[in-house]
Amino acid sequence: MTPLNVLSVTSEVFPIIKTGGLADVAGALPSALAQEGVTVVTLVPGYPAVLKALERPEVLHQYPGFFGGTARLLSGRAGDLDLFVIDAPHLFERSGSPYLASNGRDWPDNARRFAALGRAAADIGQGLTPGFVPDVIHAHDWQAGLVPVYLSLSDGPRPGTVITIHNIAFQGIFPADLLFELGLPTSVFTVDGVEYYGQIGFLKAGLQLADRITTVSPTYAKEIQTPEGGMALDGLLRARSNIVSGILNGIDDKVWDPSTDAHLARPYDRDNLAARADNKRALQERLGLKPDPEALLFGVVSRLSEQKGLDLVLAGLSRLLADGAQLALLGAGDKALEDSFQTARIVYPGQVGCFVGYDEALAHQIQGGSDALLVPSRFEPCGLTQLCAMRYGSIPIVARVGGLADTIIDANEMAIATGAATGFQFGPVNLGAALDAFDRAKNLWRDKSAWQRLQENGMGADVSWHRAARQYANLYRSLRSLRSP
């Protein structure tokens, strides 16, 4: 197995800084890739949490003038991660979200902040750090979209480039008059460069110039090449369809392991499913639900947004809760949805429990204590929560989109008969189809042996990063071969 160096470029990484699934991917993939002979160093902005986590930092380079101030490139470790960190206080020394100010709006200088991420990555790719010269740079989402652009501006050899779309709805679009401020010449402001409907498109630029494009599930790779799913980038993606692929995400099966999970009231595994009852009881107690072991307890761990389809859960709540069923929800996002679920908790005392915000321990407890997990997303590039649900024996009920369609085998009559089913799918994504799925789950719940078989099927599935890591390693090696003299 030939060793390979990869620079991963990301705006967040678990467990240091996280707003969504991107952080989980960036945090878990390096260790899985190590088993494939791939050494990964992750480049991340120097947010306060990152600098605090960095162990024994070493200064690799000083930038006297770097997008409006002085900056340093640091190296070090944080837990199991090897990191390069851009220590630029004028860009990243801010509390709260990596992307949003306290008023909930984007930081006004996000273009400069994430152009700096791309510029530093390109510098590393061109030999700034002799101790680590990447064969491939793997850019994640729009925040790293300018990496291939900056690399294209320099002569000489350069690493191969991969850009992964985690959610095409977020594209990083900024005014054209920032071009010079971002260190970009007018020659790149074309349809074949960074220009996007008269503005600068970070994601568009990355998709235009990267050597390979991946996204986080095979179905999503197809969906984004359609007008309905491509968010106005479908034409570009169809034009480059020969380099577009979908590699299904995994989860960190050490972090998400019900047999060792310290957040649970009682650990369990596939051979001891009866122990889940203690976790269900603990979850009911924590969220003020009636302590009823026979109640079908639905869980939700999600951002509260229209994309995630949680309005369908609200619209169908009376049907969902019929026959004494319960709902345990953890999430935050759209204020109207937050308020509506809080109201539902009052209208359905003992049947609806919710926590508005994010609580890592509670996320694990809902996976370990709920009987079924709802993921009714209108679109979902991959989804990780349904993979966690499978690992924890909570039956996923999902919309038939993106990675949800790729990961869950619907409990139709044939799949149940052959012992293949792992959950419930529904489509199209509307209230009627969702209600049908809820009812199907309720009907199967009455057959405890059939329900347990679904749990065992899900818990027996490989939802780790091993398969994806092998696919990424093969992709990286193909790029190195492509660029070899």
Coordinates of C-alpha atoms in Angstrom, one line a residue:
M1 CA 0.0 0.0 0.0
T2 CA 1.7 3.2 -1.2
P3 CA 1.7 6.0 1.4
L4 CA -0.2 9.1 0.5
N5 CA -0.4 12.6 2.0
V6 CA -3.8 14.4 2.0
L7 CA -4.6 17.9 3.2
S8 CA -8.2 18.1 4.4
V9 CA -9.5 21.7 4.3
T10 CA -12.6 22.4 6.4
S11 CA -14.3 25.1 8.3
E12 CA -15.3 22.8 11.2
V13 CA -14.1 19.6 12.7
F14 CA -15.6 17.4 15.4
P15 CA -15.1 17.3 18.4
I16 CA -13.6 20.8 18.4
I17 CA -16.0 22.9 16.5
K18 CA -19.3 21.7 15.1
T19 CA -22.5 23.1 13.5
G20 CA -23.5 20.1 11.4
G21 CA -22.5 16.9 9.6
L22 CA -19.5 18.4 7.9
A23 CA -17.7 18.5 11.3
D24 CA -18.5 14.8 11.9
V25 CA -17.1 13.8 8.5
A26 CA -13.9 16.0 8.9
G27 CA -13.3 14.6 12.4
A28 CA -13.9 10.9 11.7
L29 CA -12.5 10.3 8.2
P30 CA -8.8 10.9 8.9
S31 CA -8.5 7.9 11.3
A32 CA -10.4 5.6 8.9
L33 CA -8.1 6.7 6.1
A34 CA -5.0 5.9 8.1
Q35 CA -6.0 2.2 7.8
E36 CA -5.7 2.7 4.0
G37 CA -2.2 4.1 4.2
V38 CA -3.3 7.7 3.9
T39 CA -1.9 10.4 6.2
V40 CA -4.3 13.3 6.7
V41 CA -3.5 16.7 8.1
T42 CA -6.6 18.9 8.6
L43 CA -6.4 22.7 7.9
V44 CA -8.9 24.6 10.0
P45 CA -9.5 28.2 11.0
G46 CA -8.1 29.3 14.3
Y47 CA -11.3 29.8 16.2
P48 CA -10.9 30.2 20.0
A49 CA -12.0 26.6 20.5
V50 CA -9.5 25.4 18.0
L51 CA -6.6 27.3 19.5
K52 CA -7.6 26.1 23.0
A53 CA -7.6 22.5 21.8
L54 CA -4.3 22.6 20.0
E55 CA -1.5 20.8 21.8
R56 CA 2.0 22.1 21.7
P57 CA 1.5 24.4 18.7
E58 CA 4.5 25.0 16.5
V59 CA 4.7 28.1 14.3
L60 CA 5.3 27.1 10.7
H61 CA 4.9 30.4 8.9
Q62 CA 4.3 34.1 9.5
Y63 CA 2.0 36.1 7.3
P64 CA 2.7 39.8 7.8
G65 CA -0.3 40.8 5.7
F66 CA -3.0 38.3 5.4
F67 CA -6.5 39.4 4.4
G68 CA -6.4 42.5 6.6
G69 CA -4.0 41.6 9.4
T70 CA -1.1 39.5 10.6
A71 CA -1.5 35.7 10.8
R72 CA 0.5 32.6 11.6
L73 CA 0.2 29.1 10.4
L74 CA 0.5 26.7 13.3
S75 CA 0.7 22.9 13.5
G76 CA -0.1 20.6 16.3
R77 CA -2.4 17.9 17.5
A78 CA -5.9 17.9 19.1
G79 CA -6.8 14.5 20.3
D80 CA -6.4 12.1 17.4
L81 CA -6.3 14.9 14.8
D82 CA -3.2 16.3 13.1
L83 CA -3.9 20.0 12.5
F84 CA -2.7 23.0 10.6
V85 CA -4.4 26.1 12.1
I86 CA -4.7 29.6 10.7
D87 CA -4.1 31.8 13.7
A88 CA -5.6 35.1 12.4
P89 CA -7.3 36.9 15.3
H90 CA -8.8 39.6 13.0
L91 CA -10.6 36.9 11.1
F92 CA -11.4 34.1 13.6
E93 CA -11.1 35.3 17.2
R94 CA -14.9 35.5 17.7
S95 CA -17.3 33.7 20.0
G96 CA -20.3 31.7 18.9
S97 CA -20.9 30.3 15.4
P98 CA -18.1 30.1 12.9
Y99 CA -20.4 31.7 10.3
L100 CA -23.0 33.8 12.1
A101 CA -22.8 36.9 14.3
S102 CA -24.9 37.2 17.5
N103 CA -27.7 38.8 15.4
G104 CA -28.1 35.5 13.4
R105 CA -26.7 37.0 10.2
D106 CA -23.6 36.0 8.3
W107 CA -20.3 37.7 9.5
P108 CA -19.9 40.5 7.0
D109 CA -16.4 39.5 6.2
N110 CA -17.1 35.8 5.6
A111 CA -15.7 36.2 2.0
R112 CA -12.3 37.3 3.4
R113 CA -12.3 34.7 6.2
F114 CA -12.8 31.7 4.0
A115 CA -10.7 33.0 1.2
A116 CA -8.0 33.0 3.8
L117 CA -8.7 29.3 4.4
G118 CA -8.4 28.6 0.6
R119 CA -5.2 30.7 0.2
A120 CA -3.4 29.0 3.1
A121 CA -4.4 25.6 1.7
A122 CA -3.0 26.5 -1.7
D123 CA 0.2 27.7 -0.1
I124 CA 0.6 24.4 1.7
G125 CA -0.1 22.6 -1.6
Q126 CA 2.7 24.5 -3.2
G127 CA 5.3 23.6 -0.6
L128 CA 4.9 26.1 2.3
T129 CA 5.3 23.2 4.8
P130 CA 8.3 21.0 3.7
G131 CA 7.6 18.5 6.4
F132 CA 4.2 17.7 4.9
V133 CA 3.7 18.1 1.2
P134 CA 0.2 16.9 0.1
D135 CA -0.3 14.7 -2.8
V136 CA -4.0 15.7 -2.8
I137 CA -6.0 18.5 -1.3
H138 CA -9.5 17.6 -0.2
A139 CA -11.7 20.7 0.0
H140 CA -15.0 20.6 1.9
D141 CA -18.0 22.7 0.9
W142 CA -18.0 26.4 -0.2
Q143 CA -15.8 27.5 2.6
A144 CA -12.9 25.7 0.9
G145 CA -14.1 26.4 -2.7
L146 CA -11.3 28.8 -3.6
V147 CA -8.5 26.2 -3.1
P148 CA -8.4 25.1 -6.7
V149 CA -8.6 28.7 -7.9
Y150 CA -5.6 29.9 -5.9
L151 CA -3.7 26.8 -7.0
S152 CA -4.5 27.5 -10.7
L153 CA -2.8 30.9 -10.4
S154 CA 0.7 29.5 -9.8
D155 CA 3.1 27.8 -12.1
G156 CA 4.8 24.5 -11.4
P157 CA 3.5 21.2 -10.0
R158 CA 0.5 21.2 -7.7
P159 CA -1.4 18.5 -5.8
G160 CA -4.6 16.9 -7.1
T161 CA -7.8 18.5 -5.9
V162 CA -11.1 17.0 -4.7
I163 CA -14.1 19.1 -3.6
T164 CA -16.9 17.5 -1.6
I165 CA -20.4 19.0 -1.6
H166 CA -22.0 18.4 1.8
N167 CA -25.0 20.5 1.0
I168 CA -25.4 22.3 -2.3
A169 CA -27.9 24.7 -0.8
F170 CA -25.0 26.6 0.8
Q171 CA -22.8 28.1 -1.9
G172 CA -20.8 31.1 -0.6
I173 CA -21.9 33.9 -3.0
F174 CA -20.4 37.3 -2.6
P175 CA -20.2 40.7 -4.5
A176 CA -17.9 40.9 -7.5
D177 CA -16.2 44.1 -6.2
L178 CA -14.4 41.9 -3.6
L179 CA -12.3 40.3 -6.3
F180 CA -9.1 42.2 -5.6
E181 CA -9.6 42.1 -1.9
L182 CA -9.6 38.4 -2.1
G183 CA -6.3 38.4 -4.1
L184 CA -7.9 37.3 -7.4
P185 CA -7.1 38.7 -10.8
T186 CA -9.8 39.8 -13.3
S187 CA -8.7 36.8 -15.5
V188 CA -10.6 34.4 -13.1
F189 CA -13.8 36.4 -13.2
T190 CA -15.3 34.4 -16.0
V191 CA -17.9 31.7 -16.5
D192 CA -15.0 29.2 -16.4
G193 CA -13.7 30.6 -13.1
V194 CA -15.3 32.3 -10.1
E195 CA -18.0 34.3 -11.8
Y196 CA -21.5 33.2 -10.9
Y197 CA -24.4 35.3 -12.2
G198 CA -22.3 38.5 -11.9
Q199 CA -21.0 37.6 -8.5
I200 CA -18.2 35.5 -6.9
G201 CA -19.3 31.9 -6.3
F202 CA -17.0 30.0 -3.9
L203 CA -18.6 26.7 -4.4
K204 CA -19.2 27.2 -8.1
A205 CA -15.5 28.0 -8.5
G206 CA -14.4 24.9 -6.7
L207 CA -16.8 22.8 -8.8
Q208 CA -15.4 24.4 -12.0
L209 CA -11.7 23.9 -11.3
A210 CA -11.3 20.8 -9.0
D211 CA -10.0 17.6 -10.5
R212 CA -12.7 15.5 -8.9
I213 CA -16.1 16.3 -7.4
T214 CA -17.7 14.1 -4.8
T215 CA -20.8 14.3 -2.7
V216 CA -21.9 12.3 0.3
S217 CA -24.3 9.7 -1.2
P218 CA -24.8 8.2 -4.7
T219 CA -28.4 9.3 -4.9
Y220 CA -27.6 12.9 -3.9
A221 CA -24.9 12.9 -6.7
K222 CA -27.7 12.2 -9.2
E223 CA -30.2 14.7 -7.6
I224 CA -27.8 17.7 -7.7
Q225 CA -27.5 17.2 -11.5
T226 CA -31.2 18.0 -11.9
P227 CA -32.9 21.4 -12.0
E228 CA -34.9 20.4 -8.9
G229 CA -31.9 19.4 -6.8
G230 CA -29.0 21.4 -8.3
M231 CA -29.7 24.8 -6.9
A232 CA -28.8 26.4 -10.2
L233 CA -25.5 24.5 -10.4
D234 CA -27.0 21.5 -12.1
G235 CA -25.8 22.5 -15.6
L236 CA -22.2 22.8 -14.4
L237 CA -22.4 19.4 -12.7
R238 CA -23.9 17.8 -15.7
A239 CA -21.2 19.2 -17.9
R240 CA -18.6 17.6 -15.5
S241 CA -20.6 14.5 -14.7
N242 CA -17.7 12.3 -15.7
I243 CA -15.8 13.4 -12.6
V244 CA -18.8 13.5 -10.2
S245 CA -19.3 10.6 -7.8
G246 CA -21.2 9.9 -4.6
I247 CA -19.4 8.3 -1.6
L248 CA -21.7 7.5 1.2
N249 CA -20.8 8.9 4.6
G250 CA -20.3 6.7 7.7
I251 CA -20.3 7.5 11.4
D252 CA -17.6 7.2 14.0
D253 CA -18.5 3.8 15.4
K254 CA -16.4 4.5 18.5
V255 CA -18.3 7.7 19.4
W256 CA -21.6 6.0 18.5
D257 CA -21.4 2.7 20.2
P258 CA -24.3 1.7 22.5
S259 CA -22.2 -0.9 24.3
T260 CA -19.8 1.7 25.6
D261 CA -21.8 5.0 25.5
A262 CA -21.4 6.8 28.8
H263 CA -24.3 9.1 28.0
L264 CA -26.8 6.2 28.3
A265 CA -28.5 5.1 31.4
R266 CA -27.5 1.5 30.6
P267 CA -25.2 0.2 27.8
Y268 CA -26.5 -2.6 25.5
D269 CA -25.7 -4.3 22.3
R270 CA -27.4 -6.3 19.6
D271 CA -27.5 -9.4 21.8
N272 CA -29.0 -7.6 24.8
L273 CA -31.8 -5.4 23.4
A274 CA -33.9 -5.8 26.5
A275 CA -31.5 -3.4 28.2
R276 CA -32.8 -0.6 26.0
A277 CA -35.9 -0.4 28.2
D278 CA -33.9 1.4 30.9
N279 CA -32.8 4.0 28.4
K280 CA -36.3 4.5 27.2
R281 CA -37.5 5.0 30.8
A282 CA -34.6 7.5 31.4
L283 CA -35.5 9.4 28.3
Q284 CA -39.1 9.6 29.2
E285 CA -38.2 10.9 32.6
R286 CA -35.8 13.5 31.3
L287 CA -38.3 15.0 28.9
G288 CA -41.4 14.8 31.1
L289 CA -43.0 11.9 29.1
K290 CA -45.4 9.4 30.6
P291 CA -43.3 6.4 31.8
D292 CA -45.0 3.9 29.6
P293 CA -42.8 1.0 28.2
E294 CA -45.6 0.1 25.7
A295 CA -45.9 3.6 24.2
L296 CA -44.2 3.8 20.8
L297 CA -41.7 6.5 21.4
F298 CA -40.6 8.5 18.2
G299 CA -37.4 10.5 18.4
V300 CA -36.1 13.5 16.5
V301 CA -32.6 14.9 16.5
S302 CA -32.4 17.6 13.9
R303 CA -32.0 21.1 12.8
L304 CA -35.5 22.6 12.8
S305 CA -36.0 23.8 9.2
E306 CA -38.2 23.3 6.2
Q307 CA -35.5 21.3 4.6
K308 CA -35.7 18.7 7.4
G309 CA -39.4 18.3 7.0
L310 CA -40.3 18.9 10.6
D311 CA -43.3 20.9 9.6
L312 CA -44.7 17.6 8.4
V313 CA -44.3 16.1 11.8
L314 CA -46.2 19.1 13.3
A315 CA -49.0 18.8 10.7
G316 CA -49.4 15.1 11.4
L317 CA -48.9 15.3 15.1
S318 CA -52.4 14.2 16.2
R319 CA -52.1 11.1 14.0
L320 CA -48.6 10.4 15.1
L321 CA -49.6 10.5 18.8
A322 CA -52.7 8.5 18.4
D323 CA -52.9 5.3 20.5
G324 CA -50.7 6.8 23.2
A325 CA -47.5 7.2 21.1
Q326 CA -44.9 9.8 22.2
L327 CA -42.4 12.2 20.7
A328 CA -39.0 13.2 22.1
L329 CA -37.4 16.0 20.1
L330 CA -34.0 17.7 20.2
G331 CA -33.3 20.6 17.8
A332 CA -33.0 24.2 17.1
G333 CA -33.4 26.5 14.0
D334 CA -36.5 28.1 12.6
K335 CA -38.1 30.2 15.4
A336 CA -41.6 29.3 14.3
L337 CA -40.9 25.6 14.4
E338 CA -39.2 25.9 17.8
D339 CA -42.3 27.7 19.2
S340 CA -44.7 25.2 17.6
F341 CA -43.0 22.2 19.2
Q342 CA -42.9 24.0 22.6
T343 CA -46.6 24.6 22.2
A344 CA -47.1 21.0 21.3
R345 CA -45.4 20.0 24.6
I346 CA -48.1 21.9 26.4
V347 CA -51.0 20.7 24.3
Y348 CA -49.9 17.1 24.6
P349 CA -48.6 16.8 28.2
G350 CA -46.8 13.5 28.8
Q351 CA -46.7 12.7 25.1
V352 CA -44.4 15.4 23.7
G353 CA -41.1 16.3 25.2
C354 CA -38.7 18.7 23.6
F355 CA -35.4 20.4 24.2
V356 CA -34.7 23.5 22.0
G357 CA -31.0 23.8 21.5
Y358 CA -28.3 21.2 21.2
D359 CA -27.2 18.8 23.8
E360 CA -24.7 16.0 22.8
A361 CA -25.7 13.8 25.7
L362 CA -29.4 14.1 24.9
A363 CA -28.7 13.3 21.2
H364 CA -27.2 9.9 22.3
Q365 CA -30.0 9.4 24.8
I366 CA -32.7 9.9 22.1
Q367 CA -30.9 7.4 19.9
G368 CA -30.6 4.9 22.7
G369 CA -34.1 5.4 24.2
S370 CA -36.5 6.1 21.3
D371 CA -38.2 3.2 19.5
A372 CA -38.1 5.0 16.1
L373 CA -36.4 8.0 14.7
L374 CA -38.0 10.5 12.3
V375 CA -36.0 11.9 9.4
P376 CA -38.6 13.4 7.0
S377 CA -36.2 15.6 5.1
R378 CA -37.2 17.2 1.8
F379 CA -33.7 16.7 0.6
E380 CA -30.8 15.1 2.5
P381 CA -27.3 14.8 1.0
C382 CA -26.5 11.9 3.2
G383 CA -27.8 12.2 6.8
L384 CA -26.0 10.8 9.8
T385 CA -28.7 10.6 12.3
Q386 CA -30.4 7.6 10.6
L387 CA -27.0 5.8 10.6
C388 CA -26.7 6.5 14.4
A389 CA -30.3 5.2 14.8
M390 CA -29.5 1.9 13.1
R391 CA -26.4 1.5 15.3
Y392 CA -28.6 2.1 18.4
G393 CA -31.6 0.0 17.4
S394 CA -34.0 2.9 16.9
I395 CA -35.9 2.2 13.7
P396 CA -35.4 5.0 11.1
I397 CA -38.5 6.5 9.3
V398 CA -37.1 8.5 6.4
A399 CA -38.1 10.3 3.3
R400 CA -36.9 8.6 0.1
V401 CA -34.3 11.2 -0.8
G402 CA -30.5 11.5 -1.1
G403 CA -28.5 9.4 1.4
L404 CA -31.7 8.4 3.3
A405 CA -32.7 6.4 0.2
D406 CA -29.3 4.8 0.0
T407 CA -29.0 3.8 3.6
I408 CA -32.4 2.5 4.7
I409 CA -34.1 -0.7 3.4
D410 CA -37.8 -0.2 3.5
A411 CA -39.9 -2.6 5.6
N412 CA -42.1 -3.6 2.8
E413 CA -43.7 -7.1 2.8
M414 CA -40.9 -8.7 0.8
A415 CA -38.0 -7.0 2.7
I416 CA -39.6 -8.1 6.0
A417 CA -40.1 -11.7 4.7
T418 CA -36.5 -12.0 3.5
G419 CA -35.0 -10.4 6.7
A420 CA -33.5 -7.4 4.9
A421 CA -35.5 -4.5 6.2
T422 CA -33.9 -1.8 8.4
G423 CA -36.5 0.9 8.5
F424 CA -39.3 2.7 6.7
Q425 CA -39.1 4.9 3.6
F426 CA -41.8 7.2 2.2
G427 CA -42.2 9.3 -0.9
P428 CA -43.1 11.7 -2.2
V429 CA -42.2 14.0 0.7
N430 CA -45.7 15.2 1.7
L431 CA -48.0 14.8 4.6
G432 CA -50.0 11.9 3.2
A433 CA -47.0 9.8 2.5
A434 CA -45.5 10.6 5.9
L435 CA -48.7 9.6 7.7
D436 CA -48.7 6.3 5.8
A437 CA -45.2 5.6 7.1
F438 CA -46.1 6.5 10.6
D439 CA -49.1 4.1 10.5
R440 CA -46.9 1.3 9.0
A441 CA -44.5 1.7 11.8
K442 CA -47.3 1.6 14.4
N443 CA -48.7 -1.6 12.8
L444 CA -45.3 -3.3 12.9
W445 CA -44.7 -2.1 16.5
R446 CA -47.5 -4.4 17.6
D447 CA -45.5 -7.4 16.3
K448 CA -42.6 -7.2 18.8
S449 CA -40.6 -10.1 17.2
A450 CA -40.8 -8.4 13.7
W451 CA -39.8 -5.1 15.3
Q452 CA -36.8 -6.7 17.0
R453 CA -35.7 -8.2 13.7
L454 CA -35.5 -4.7 12.2
Q455 CA -33.5 -3.5 15.1
E456 CA -31.1 -6.4 14.8
N457 CA -30.7 -5.8 11.0
G458 CA -29.9 -2.2 11.6
M459 CA -27.5 -2.9 14.4
G460 CA -25.7 -5.5 12.3
A461 CA -25.2 -3.2 9.3
D462 CA -21.7 -1.7 8.7
V463 CA -22.3 2.1 9.1
S464 CA -18.6 2.9 9.9
W465 CA -16.2 4.8 7.7
H466 CA -14.3 1.8 6.5
R467 CA -15.9 1.4 3.1
A468 CA -16.0 5.1 2.4
A469 CA -12.3 5.4 3.4
R470 CA -11.4 2.8 0.9
Q471 CA -13.3 4.6 -1.9
Y472 CA -11.7 8.0 -1.0
A473 CA -8.2 6.4 -0.9
N474 CA -8.7 4.9 -4.3
L475 CA -9.9 8.3 -5.6
Y476 CA -6.8 10.1 -4.1
R477 CA -4.5 7.6 -5.6
S478 CA -6.0 8.0 -9.0
L479 CA -5.3 11.7 -8.8
R480 CA -1.7 11.2 -7.8
S481 CA -1.3 8.8 -10.8
L482 CA -2.9 11.4 -13.0
R483 CA -0.4 14.1 -11.9
S484 CA 2.7 11.9 -11.9
P485 CA 5.3 12.9 -14.4

